[in-house]
Coordinates of C-alpha atoms in Angstrom, one line a residue:
Chain A
X1 CA 0.0 0.0 0.0
X2 CA 2.8 2.3 1.0
X3 CA 4.6 1.6 -2.3
X4 CA 1.5 2.6 -4.3
X5 CA 1.2 5.9 -2.3
X6 CA 4.8 6.6 -3.1
X7 CA 4.2 5.8 -6.7
X8 CA 1.2 8.2 -7.0
X9 CA 3.2 10.9 -5.3
X10 CA 6.1 10.6 -7.7
X11 CA 3.6 10.8 -10.6
X12 CA 2.1 14.0 -9.3
X13 CA 5.6 15.5 -9.1
X14 CA 6.2 14.5 -12.8
X15 CA 3.0 16.2 -13.9
X16 CA 4.0 19.4 -12.3
X17 CA 7.5 19.2 -13.7
X18 CA 6.1 18.7 -17.1
X19 CA 4.3 22.0 -17.1
X20 CA 7.6 23.9 -17.1
X21 CA 8.3 23.2 -20.8
X22 CA 5.0 23.8 -22.5
X23 CA 6.4 24.5 -26.0
X24 CA 8.6 21.4 -26.0
X25 CA 5.7 19.3 -24.8
X26 CA 3.4 20.4 -27.7
X27 CA 6.3 20.0 -30.2
X28 CA 6.8 16.5 -29.0
X29 CA 3.1 15.7 -29.3
X30 CA 3.1 17.0 -32.8
X31 CA 6.3 15.0 -33.7
X32 CA 4.8 11.8 -32.5
X33 CA 1.6 12.3 -34.4
X34 CA 3.7 13.1 -37.5
X35 CA 5.7 9.9 -37.0
X36 CA 2.6 7.7 -37.0
X37 CA 0.9 9.6 -39.8
X38 CA 3.8 8.8 -42.1
X39 CA 3.7 5.1 -41.1
X40 CA 0.0 5.0 -41.8
X41 CA 0.3 7.0 -45.0
X42 CA 2.7 4.3 -46.3
X43 CA 0.1 1.6 -45.5
X44 CA -2.6 3.6 -47.1
X45 CA -0.6 4.3 -50.3
X46 CA 0.1 0.5 -50.6
X47 CA -3.5 -0.5 -50.0
X48 CA -4.9 2.2 -52.3
X49 CA -2.8 0.8 -55.1
X50 CA -3.2 -2.9 -54.2
X51 CA -6.8 -3.5 -53.0
X52 CA -6.0 -5.9 -50.2
X53 CA -3.5 -8.1 -48.4
X54 CA -4.8 -11.7 -47.8
X55 CA -8.4 -10.3 -48.0
X56 CA -7.7 -7.5 -45.5
X57 CA -8.6 -4.1 -46.9
X58 CA -7.3 -0.7 -46.0
X59 CA -9.6 -0.1 -43.0
X60 CA -9.0 -3.6 -41.6
X61 CA -5.3 -3.2 -41.7
X62 CA -5.6 0.2 -40.1
X63 CA -7.6 -1.4 -37.4
X64 CA -4.7 -3.7 -36.7
X65 CA -2.4 -0.7 -36.6
X66 CA -4.8 1.0 -34.2
X67 CA -4.3 -1.8 -31.7
X68 CA -0.6 -1.3 -31.8
X69 CA -0.6 2.5 -31.3
X70 CA -3.3 2.6 -28.7
X71 CA -1.9 -0.1 -26.5
X72 CA 1.6 1.3 -26.9
X73 CA 0.4 4.7 -25.8
X74 CA -1.3 3.3 -22.7
X75 CA 1.6 1.2 -21.8
X76 CA 4.4 3.8 -22.3
X77 CA 2.5 6.3 -20.1
X78 CA 3.5 4.3 -17.1
X79 CA 6.4 2.2 -18.3
X80 CA 8.6 4.8 -20.0
X81 CA 11.3 4.2 -17.3
X82 CA 12.0 0.8 -19.0
X83 CA 12.3 2.4 -22.4
X84 CA 15.3 4.4 -21.3
X85 CA 16.6 1.7 -18.9
X86 CA 20.0 1.0 -20.4
X87 CA 20.9 4.6 -19.5
X88 CA 20.1 3.8 -15.9
X89 CA 22.6 0.9 -15.8
X90 CA 25.3 3.0 -17.5
X91 CA 25.1 5.9 -15.1
X92 CA 24.7 3.8 -12.0
X93 CA 21.2 5.0 -11.2
X94 CA 20.0 1.4 -11.0
X95 CA 22.5 0.5 -8.3
X96 CA 21.0 3.2 -6.1
X97 CA 17.5 1.7 -6.7
X98 CA 18.7 -1.8 -5.7
X99 CA 19.8 -0.7 -2.2
X100 CA 16.4 1.0 -1.4
X101 CA 13.9 -1.3 0.4
X102 CA 11.3 -1.1 -2.4
X103 CA 10.4 -3.1 -5.4
X104 CA 12.9 -2.2 -8.1
X105 CA 10.4 -2.4 -11.0
X106 CA 8.1 0.0 -9.2
X107 CA 10.9 2.4 -8.6
X108 CA 12.0 2.4 -12.2
X109 CA 8.4 3.0 -13.2
X110 CA 8.0 5.9 -10.7
X111 CA 10.9 7.7 -12.3
X112 CA 9.0 8.4 -15.5
X113 CA 5.4 9.4 -16.4
X114 CA 5.3 9.9 -20.1
X115 CA 2.7 12.5 -20.7
X116 CA 3.5 12.8 -24.4
X117 CA 1.8 9.5 -24.8
X118 CA -1.4 11.5 -25.3
X119 CA -0.2 11.7 -28.9
X120 CA -0.3 7.9 -29.4
X121 CA -3.5 7.5 -27.4
X122 CA -5.1 10.4 -29.3
X123 CA -4.0 9.0 -32.7
X124 CA -5.2 5.6 -31.6
X125 CA -8.7 6.8 -30.7
X126 CA -9.0 8.9 -33.8
X127 CA -8.0 5.8 -35.9
X128 CA -10.5 3.7 -34.0
X129 CA -13.4 5.9 -34.8
X130 CA -12.3 6.3 -38.4
X131 CA -12.0 2.5 -38.9
X132 CA -15.2 1.9 -37.0
X133 CA -17.1 4.3 -39.3
X134 CA -16.1 2.3 -42.4
X135 CA -16.0 -1.2 -41.0
X136 CA -19.5 -1.0 -39.4
X137 CA -18.6 -3.4 -36.6
X138 CA -21.6 -4.6 -34.5
X139 CA -20.6 -3.8 -30.9
X140 CA -22.2 -6.5 -28.8
X141 CA -21.1 -6.9 -25.2
X142 CA -18.9 -9.8 -26.3
X143 CA -17.2 -7.6 -28.9
X144 CA -16.6 -4.9 -26.3
X145 CA -15.1 -7.5 -24.0
X146 CA -12.8 -8.7 -26.9
X147 CA -11.7 -5.2 -27.5
X148 CA -10.8 -4.3 -23.9
X149 CA -9.0 -7.6 -23.2
X150 CA -7.2 -7.2 -26.5
X151 CA -5.9 -3.8 -25.5
X152 CA -4.9 -5.0 -22.1
X153 CA -3.1 -8.0 -23.5
X154 CA -1.3 -5.9 -26.1
X155 CA -0.2 -3.3 -23.5
X156 CA 1.2 -6.1 -21.3
X157 CA 3.1 -7.8 -24.1
X158 CA 4.7 -4.5 -25.1
X159 CA 5.6 -3.8 -21.5
X160 CA 7.0 -7.3 -21.2
X161 CA 9.1 -6.7 -24.3
X162 CA 10.6 -3.5 -22.8
X163 CA 11.3 -5.4 -19.6
X164 CA 12.9 -8.2 -21.6
X165 CA 15.3 -5.8 -23.4
X166 CA 16.1 -4.4 -20.0
X167 CA 17.1 -7.8 -18.7
X168 CA 19.3 -8.4 -21.7
X169 CA 20.8 -5.0 -20.9
X170 CA 22.4 -6.5 -17.9
X171 CA 24.5 -8.8 -20.1
X172 CA 25.0 -6.8 -23.3
X173 CA 26.0 -3.2 -22.7
X174 CA 24.5 -1.9 -26.0
X175 CA 20.9 -2.9 -26.4
X176 CA 19.9 0.0 -28.7
X177 CA 20.1 -2.3 -31.7
X178 CA 17.7 -4.8 -30.1
X179 CA 15.3 -2.0 -29.1
X180 CA 15.3 -0.7 -32.6
X181 CA 14.8 -4.2 -33.9
X182 CA 11.7 -4.8 -31.7
X183 CA 10.3 -1.4 -32.5
X184 CA 10.7 -1.7 -36.3
X185 CA 9.3 -5.3 -36.1
X186 CA 6.2 -4.2 -34.3
X187 CA 5.6 -1.0 -36.2
X188 CA 6.4 -2.0 -39.7
X189 CA 5.7 -5.7 -40.0
X190 CA 3.4 -7.0 -37.3
X191 CA 0.8 -4.4 -38.2
X192 CA 0.0 -6.4 -41.3
X193 CA -2.1 -9.6 -41.1
X194 CA 0.2 -12.4 -40.1
X195 CA -1.1 -14.5 -42.9
X196 CA 0.8 -12.2 -45.3
X197 CA 4.0 -13.8 -44.1
X198 CA 4.7 -17.5 -44.4
X199 CA 3.8 -20.3 -42.0
X200 CA 7.1 -20.4 -40.1
X201 CA 6.9 -16.7 -39.4
X202 CA 3.3 -17.0 -38.3
X203 CA 4.1 -19.8 -35.9
X204 CA 7.1 -17.9 -34.5
X205 CA 5.1 -14.8 -33.7
X206 CA 2.4 -17.0 -32.1
X207 CA 4.8 -18.8 -29.8
X208 CA 6.8 -15.7 -29.1
X209 CA 3.6 -13.7 -28.7
X210 CA 4.3 -10.6 -30.7
X211 CA 1.3 -11.4 -32.9
X212 CA -1.0 -10.9 -30.0
X213 CA -0.1 -7.2 -29.8
X214 CA -2.3 -6.3 -32.8
X215 CA -3.1 -9.1 -35.3
X216 CA -4.8 -11.7 -33.1
X217 CA -7.1 -9.3 -31.2
X218 CA -8.0 -7.4 -34.3
X219 CA -8.7 -10.7 -36.0
X220 CA -10.9 -11.8 -33.1
X221 CA -13.1 -8.7 -33.4
X222 CA -13.3 -8.5 -37.2
X223 CA -13.6 -12.3 -37.5
X224 CA -11.5 -12.6 -40.7
X225 CA -9.0 -15.4 -40.7
X226 CA -9.8 -18.9 -39.5
X227 CA -7.0 -21.3 -38.8
X228 CA -5.9 -23.8 -36.2
X229 CA -5.1 -21.3 -33.4
X230 CA -7.1 -18.3 -34.6
X231 CA -9.3 -18.7 -31.5
X232 CA -6.3 -17.7 -29.3
X233 CA -7.2 -14.1 -30.1
X234 CA -10.2 -14.4 -27.8
X235 CA -7.7 -14.9 -24.9
X236 CA -5.0 -12.4 -25.8
X237 CA -5.5 -10.6 -22.5
X238 CA -4.6 -13.6 -20.5
X239 CA -1.8 -14.5 -22.8
X240 CA -0.4 -11.0 -22.5
X241 CA -0.5 -11.1 -18.7
X242 CA 1.1 -14.6 -18.6
X243 CA 3.8 -13.5 -20.9
X244 CA 4.5 -10.5 -18.7
X245 CA 4.7 -12.7 -15.6
X246 CA 7.1 -15.0 -17.3
X247 CA 9.4 -12.1 -18.2
X248 CA 9.0 -10.7 -14.7
X249 CA 10.4 -13.9 -13.3
X250 CA 13.3 -13.6 -15.7
X251 CA 13.7 -10.0 -14.5
X252 CA 13.9 -11.1 -10.8
X253 CA 16.4 -13.8 -11.8
X254 CA 18.5 -11.2 -13.8
X255 CA 18.6 -8.8 -10.8
X256 CA 19.9 -11.5 -8.5
X257 CA 22.7 -12.2 -10.9
X258 CA 23.4 -8.6 -11.7
X259 CA 27.0 -7.3 -11.2
X260 CA 27.3 -3.6 -11.5
X261 CA 29.7 -2.0 -14.0
X262 CA 30.7 0.7 -11.5
X263 CA 33.5 0.6 -8.9
Chain B
X1 CA 46.9 23.9 -57.1
X2 CA 48.9 22.9 -54.0
X3 CA 45.9 24.0 -51.9
X4 CA 43.5 21.6 -53.6
X5 CA 46.1 18.8 -53.5
X6 CA 46.4 19.5 -49.8
X7 CA 42.6 19.2 -49.3
X8 CA 42.4 16.0 -51.3
X9 CA 45.1 14.5 -49.0
X10 CA 43.2 15.7 -45.9
X11 CA 40.0 14.2 -47.3
X12 CA 41.8 10.9 -47.9
X13 CA 43.3 10.7 -44.4
X14 CA 40.0 11.6 -42.6
X15 CA 38.0 9.2 -44.8
X16 CA 40.5 6.4 -44.3
X17 CA 40.5 6.9 -40.6
X18 CA 36.7 6.8 -40.4
X19 CA 36.7 3.7 -42.7
X20 CA 39.0 1.9 -40.2
X21 CA 37.1 3.2 -37.2
X22 CA 33.9 1.6 -38.5
X23 CA 35.6 -1.8 -38.4
X24 CA 36.1 -1.7 -34.6
X25 CA 32.7 -2.9 -33.3
X26 CA 32.6 -6.5 -34.4
X27 CA 29.9 -7.8 -32.1
X28 CA 27.6 -5.0 -33.2
X29 CA 28.4 -5.7 -36.8
X30 CA 27.0 -9.3 -36.6
X31 CA 23.9 -8.2 -34.8
X32 CA 23.3 -5.5 -37.3
X33 CA 23.7 -7.8 -40.3
X34 CA 21.5 -10.4 -38.7
X35 CA 18.8 -7.8 -38.1
X36 CA 19.0 -6.5 -41.6
X37 CA 18.6 -10.0 -43.0
X38 CA 15.5 -10.7 -40.8
X39 CA 13.9 -7.5 -42.1
X40 CA 14.8 -8.3 -45.7
X41 CA 13.3 -11.7 -45.3
X42 CA 10.1 -10.3 -43.8
X43 CA 9.8 -7.6 -46.5
X44 CA 10.2 -10.2 -49.2
X45 CA 7.6 -12.4 -47.7
X46 CA 5.2 -9.5 -47.2
X47 CA 5.6 -8.0 -50.7
X48 CA 5.5 -11.4 -52.4
X49 CA 2.1 -12.0 -50.8
X50 CA 0.8 -8.5 -51.8
X51 CA 2.1 -9.2 -55.3
X52 CA 0.4 -12.6 -55.6
X53 CA -2.9 -11.5 -54.1
X54 CA -3.4 -8.7 -56.7
X55 CA -2.4 -10.1 -60.1
X56 CA -4.2 -7.4 -62.0
X57 CA -2.4 -4.4 -60.5
X58 CA 1.2 -5.1 -61.0
X59 CA 3.3 -2.7 -63.0
X60 CA 6.5 -4.5 -62.1
X61 CA 7.6 -8.1 -62.1
X62 CA 8.1 -10.0 -58.8
X63 CA 11.9 -10.2 -59.0
X64 CA 11.9 -6.5 -59.7
X65 CA 9.8 -5.7 -56.7
X66 CA 11.9 -8.0 -54.4
X67 CA 15.1 -6.5 -55.6
X68 CA 13.7 -3.0 -55.0
X69 CA 12.9 -3.9 -51.4
X70 CA 16.3 -5.3 -50.7
X71 CA 18.2 -2.4 -52.3
X72 CA 15.9 0.2 -50.6
X73 CA 16.7 -1.3 -47.3
X74 CA 20.5 -1.5 -47.7
X75 CA 21.9 0.7 -50.5
X76 CA 20.9 4.3 -49.5
X77 CA 21.8 5.6 -46.1
X78 CA 19.2 8.1 -44.8
X79 CA 20.4 8.8 -41.3
X80 CA 24.0 9.8 -41.0
X81 CA 26.0 9.5 -37.8
X82 CA 27.5 13.0 -37.8
X83 CA 24.1 14.7 -37.4
X84 CA 23.7 13.8 -33.7
X85 CA 27.3 14.6 -33.0
X86 CA 27.1 18.1 -34.5
X87 CA 23.7 18.8 -32.9
X88 CA 25.0 17.8 -29.5
X89 CA 28.1 20.0 -30.0
X90 CA 25.8 22.9 -30.9
X91 CA 23.7 22.4 -27.8
X92 CA 26.6 22.2 -25.4
X93 CA 28.6 24.9 -27.0
X94 CA 31.6 22.9 -28.1
X95 CA 30.9 23.9 -31.7
X96 CA 32.7 27.1 -30.9
X97 CA 36.0 25.3 -30.8
X98 CA 35.2 23.7 -34.2
X99 CA 35.0 27.1 -35.7
X100 CA 38.6 27.9 -34.8
X101 CA 39.9 24.9 -36.7
X102 CA 41.5 25.5 -40.2
X103 CA 39.2 22.8 -41.7
X104 CA 35.6 23.6 -42.5
X105 CA 33.1 21.6 -40.4
X106 CA 31.2 20.5 -43.4
X107 CA 34.3 19.2 -45.2
X108 CA 35.5 17.3 -42.2
X109 CA 32.2 15.5 -41.7
X110 CA 31.8 14.9 -45.4
X111 CA 35.2 13.1 -45.5
X112 CA 34.2 11.1 -42.4
X113 CA 30.9 10.0 -43.9
X114 CA 32.5 9.0 -47.2
X115 CA 34.8 6.7 -45.2
X116 CA 32.1 5.1 -43.2
X117 CA 29.7 4.8 -46.2
X118 CA 32.4 3.0 -48.2
X119 CA 33.0 0.7 -45.2
X120 CA 29.3 0.1 -45.0
X121 CA 29.1 -0.7 -48.7
X122 CA 31.9 -3.2 -48.4
X123 CA 31.1 -5.1 -45.2
X124 CA 27.3 -4.8 -45.2
X125 CA 25.6 -4.0 -48.4
X126 CA 27.5 -6.3 -50.7
X127 CA 27.5 -9.4 -48.3
X128 CA 23.8 -8.9 -47.5
X129 CA 23.0 -8.6 -51.2
X130 CA 24.9 -11.7 -52.1
X131 CA 23.4 -13.7 -49.2
X132 CA 19.9 -12.7 -50.2
X133 CA 20.7 -13.5 -53.8
X134 CA 21.5 -17.1 -52.9
X135 CA 18.0 -17.7 -51.5
X136 CA 15.9 -15.4 -53.7
X137 CA 15.8 -14.6 -57.3
X138 CA 17.2 -11.1 -57.4
X139 CA 17.7 -9.0 -60.5
X140 CA 21.1 -7.8 -61.6
X141 CA 21.7 -4.8 -63.8
X142 CA 21.6 -5.7 -67.5
X143 CA 25.1 -4.4 -68.5
X144 CA 28.3 -2.8 -67.1
X145 CA 27.2 0.5 -68.6
X146 CA 23.9 0.4 -66.6
X147 CA 25.8 -0.6 -63.5
X148 CA 28.1 2.4 -64.0
X149 CA 25.0 4.7 -64.4
X150 CA 23.5 3.3 -61.2
X151 CA 26.7 3.9 -59.3
X152 CA 26.8 7.5 -60.5
X153 CA 23.3 8.0 -59.4
X154 CA 24.0 6.4 -56.0
X155 CA 26.9 8.8 -55.6
X156 CA 24.7 11.7 -56.3
X157 CA 22.2 10.3 -53.9
X158 CA 24.9 10.2 -51.2
X159 CA 25.7 13.9 -51.8
X160 CA 22.1 14.8 -51.6
X161 CA 21.5 12.9 -48.3
X162 CA 24.6 14.4 -46.9
X163 CA 23.4 18.0 -47.7
X164 CA 20.0 17.3 -46.3
X165 CA 21.5 15.9 -43.1
X166 CA 23.9 18.8 -42.8
X167 CA 20.9 21.2 -42.9
X168 CA 19.1 19.1 -40.2
X169 CA 22.3 19.1 -38.1
X170 CA 22.7 22.9 -38.1
X171 CA 19.0 23.5 -37.6
X172 CA 19.9 22.6 -34.0
X173 CA 21.0 26.3 -33.7
X174 CA 17.3 27.2 -33.8
X175 CA 15.3 24.1 -32.8
X176 CA 16.8 22.6 -29.7
X177 CA 14.4 19.5 -29.5
X178 CA 16.6 17.1 -31.4
X179 CA 14.1 14.3 -31.2
X180 CA 11.7 16.3 -33.3
X181 CA 14.3 17.4 -35.8
X182 CA 15.4 13.8 -36.5
X183 CA 11.8 12.4 -36.7
X184 CA 10.8 15.2 -39.2
X185 CA 13.8 14.6 -41.4
X186 CA 13.9 10.8 -41.3
X187 CA 10.2 10.2 -41.8
X188 CA 9.9 12.7 -44.6
X189 CA 12.9 11.2 -46.4
X190 CA 11.8 7.7 -45.8
X191 CA 8.3 8.2 -47.2
X192 CA 9.0 10.5 -50.1
X193 CA 12.2 8.8 -51.3
X194 CA 10.4 5.5 -51.8
X195 CA 12.3 3.7 -49.0
X196 CA 9.2 2.3 -47.4
X197 CA 6.8 2.1 -50.4
X198 CA 8.1 2.4 -54.0
X199 CA 6.9 5.5 -55.8
X200 CA 5.3 3.2 -58.4
X201 CA 2.4 2.7 -56.1
X202 CA 1.8 6.4 -55.3
X203 CA -1.4 7.9 -56.6
X204 CA -1.1 9.3 -60.1
X205 CA -2.3 12.7 -59.1
X206 CA 0.6 13.4 -56.6
X207 CA 3.4 11.4 -58.3
X208 CA 4.7 14.2 -60.6
X209 CA 5.0 16.5 -57.6
X210 CA 6.8 13.9 -55.5
X211 CA 9.2 13.2 -58.3
X212 CA 10.2 16.9 -58.4
X213 CA 11.1 17.0 -54.8
X214 CA 14.7 16.2 -53.8
X215 CA 13.8 12.9 -52.0
X216 CA 13.0 10.7 -55.0
X217 CA 16.6 11.1 -56.1
X218 CA 17.8 9.3 -52.9
X219 CA 16.3 5.9 -53.2
X220 CA 13.7 5.5 -56.0
X221 CA 15.5 6.9 -59.0
X222 CA 18.9 5.1 -58.5
X223 CA 17.1 1.8 -58.0
X224 CA 15.0 2.4 -61.1
X225 CA 18.2 2.8 -63.1
X226 CA 19.5 -0.4 -61.6
X227 CA 16.4 -2.3 -62.6
X228 CA 16.6 -0.8 -66.1
X229 CA 13.1 0.6 -65.9
X230 CA 14.3 3.9 -67.4
X231 CA 14.8 5.3 -70.8
X232 CA 17.9 7.3 -71.6
X233 CA 15.8 10.5 -71.2
X234 CA 14.7 9.4 -67.8
X235 CA 18.3 8.8 -66.7
X236 CA 19.3 12.3 -67.9
X237 CA 16.3 13.8 -66.1
X238 CA 17.2 11.8 -63.0
X239 CA 20.7 13.2 -63.0
X240 CA 19.5 16.8 -63.7
X241 CA 17.0 16.6 -60.8
X242 CA 19.6 15.1 -58.5
X243 CA 22.3 17.7 -59.4
X244 CA 19.8 20.6 -59.2
X245 CA 18.8 19.6 -55.6
X246 CA 22.4 19.0 -54.6
X247 CA 23.1 22.6 -55.6
X248 CA 20.0 24.0 -53.9
X249 CA 20.6 22.2 -50.7
X250 CA 24.3 23.3 -50.7
X251 CA 23.3 26.9 -51.1
X252 CA 20.7 26.6 -48.3
X253 CA 23.2 24.8 -46.1
X254 CA 25.8 27.5 -46.6
X255 CA 23.2 30.3 -46.0
X256 CA 22.1 28.8 -42.7
X257 CA 25.6 28.1 -41.7
X258 CA 26.7 31.7 -42.3
X259 CA 23.6 33.0 -40.5
X260 CA 24.2 30.7 -37.5
X261 CA 27.9 31.4 -37.1
X262 CA 27.2 35.2 -37.3
X263 CA 24.8 34.6 -34.4
X264 CA 27.5 32.9 -32.4
X265 CA 30.0 35.7 -32.8
X266 CA 27.4 38.2 -31.5
X267 CA 26.4 36.1 -28.5
X268 CA 29.9 34.9 -27.6
X269 CA 32.7 36.6 -25.9

């Protein structure tokens, strides 16, 4: 309980601190929106020339992309500390965290509240209404459940991914290549229907659950592809949480075997 | 005469040093190559599917499309290492000491980038291309003459990218949010140069305008020459557009640089 109180207090400090640099804040929002707009424009250009990919049209593919942005925005609001984690190991900040009598993960999270994630969340919501308008999804209670659990699962998987890179950061000093790899993979490839790749790739991103960030939950709602494990999309929330717990165990293990680089 | 000889020698030494420096990080090298190969593999899988699903809409053949995707990923370099370095030096003020050196900042970084680009070409682009070629059916240029034209256009592309990056680097004098600067630059170049989606697929209505911009000369036009999808006139137009923009971006770069350095001398002291 005490830990949560501390966490909330640190968040309030962050919000106040953020108001110092208004111009930079809005510039960053605009930059992030610009970044995603270009990505989307690339998808739209491709799909306005070619009509569809494996039977998925422009709105359906955008719907997959929406899952990626929205869940990323929600996740990074609270989890930005782990995005910049390798810096904390380099400058020894993490050593300080380890000697304090609180949960290390919570401490790293408390360090950062990413308010620029409004840009991702805003873009995601805009995209949601835009797709929804053209796709005419019938929103029954079950569909709403699918959507919410899909977003939760996606946020947990993306968080788990950041945590996993952080764990690897204990061994490899330069993880920026890996971070970039994960980012490009999620943003440029996994926002297409997985069927567009071959069977091996599909299986790989099902076992290592990156496909559950956007493709599986979108497929569950839109009810497009049917194959042996397409039903797994109905449970992507649970899968996401399980995957996060697994990575969290690995995180605890990594901390126990961590040797600082400092003197 | 002796002066220009001197600067050629300076250029050679800086470029060579940068070429050798790029060799140092071996572990990173293997990770980078592996990552590039994974992305190329996924790109090929994705675009092959798009290609097969839409048999009516194809204006290029499948090997051409695949070759385009491979080359677009490895041949042209969009983000150059010196940008961050210069921007950071501008922000922390160390740029002032660069101004006292006898060598111009632009010339120094240009020589450096040439070295690291050649290194990249030798240890990354060529091996990755050959590895990909073993698995997939890639297209090769039809003749030595065509290869030569492609290399010229790639060289012009390098000049153009360097100038654009130089402008972005010294923009740090006015815009201090480096993250925003690099996103605007990279994303604009990536989209409009055809690095993500080939310009073949752009809507007819905006295509002529996109082709007039400097960006198409970075990725799309050189690869078109490589794939022999151009007439002689197209090639001449390509070169003219590239050279035109190289001149324009140099002039802009020089103008901004003069303006910025004037500002420093006023504020400094």
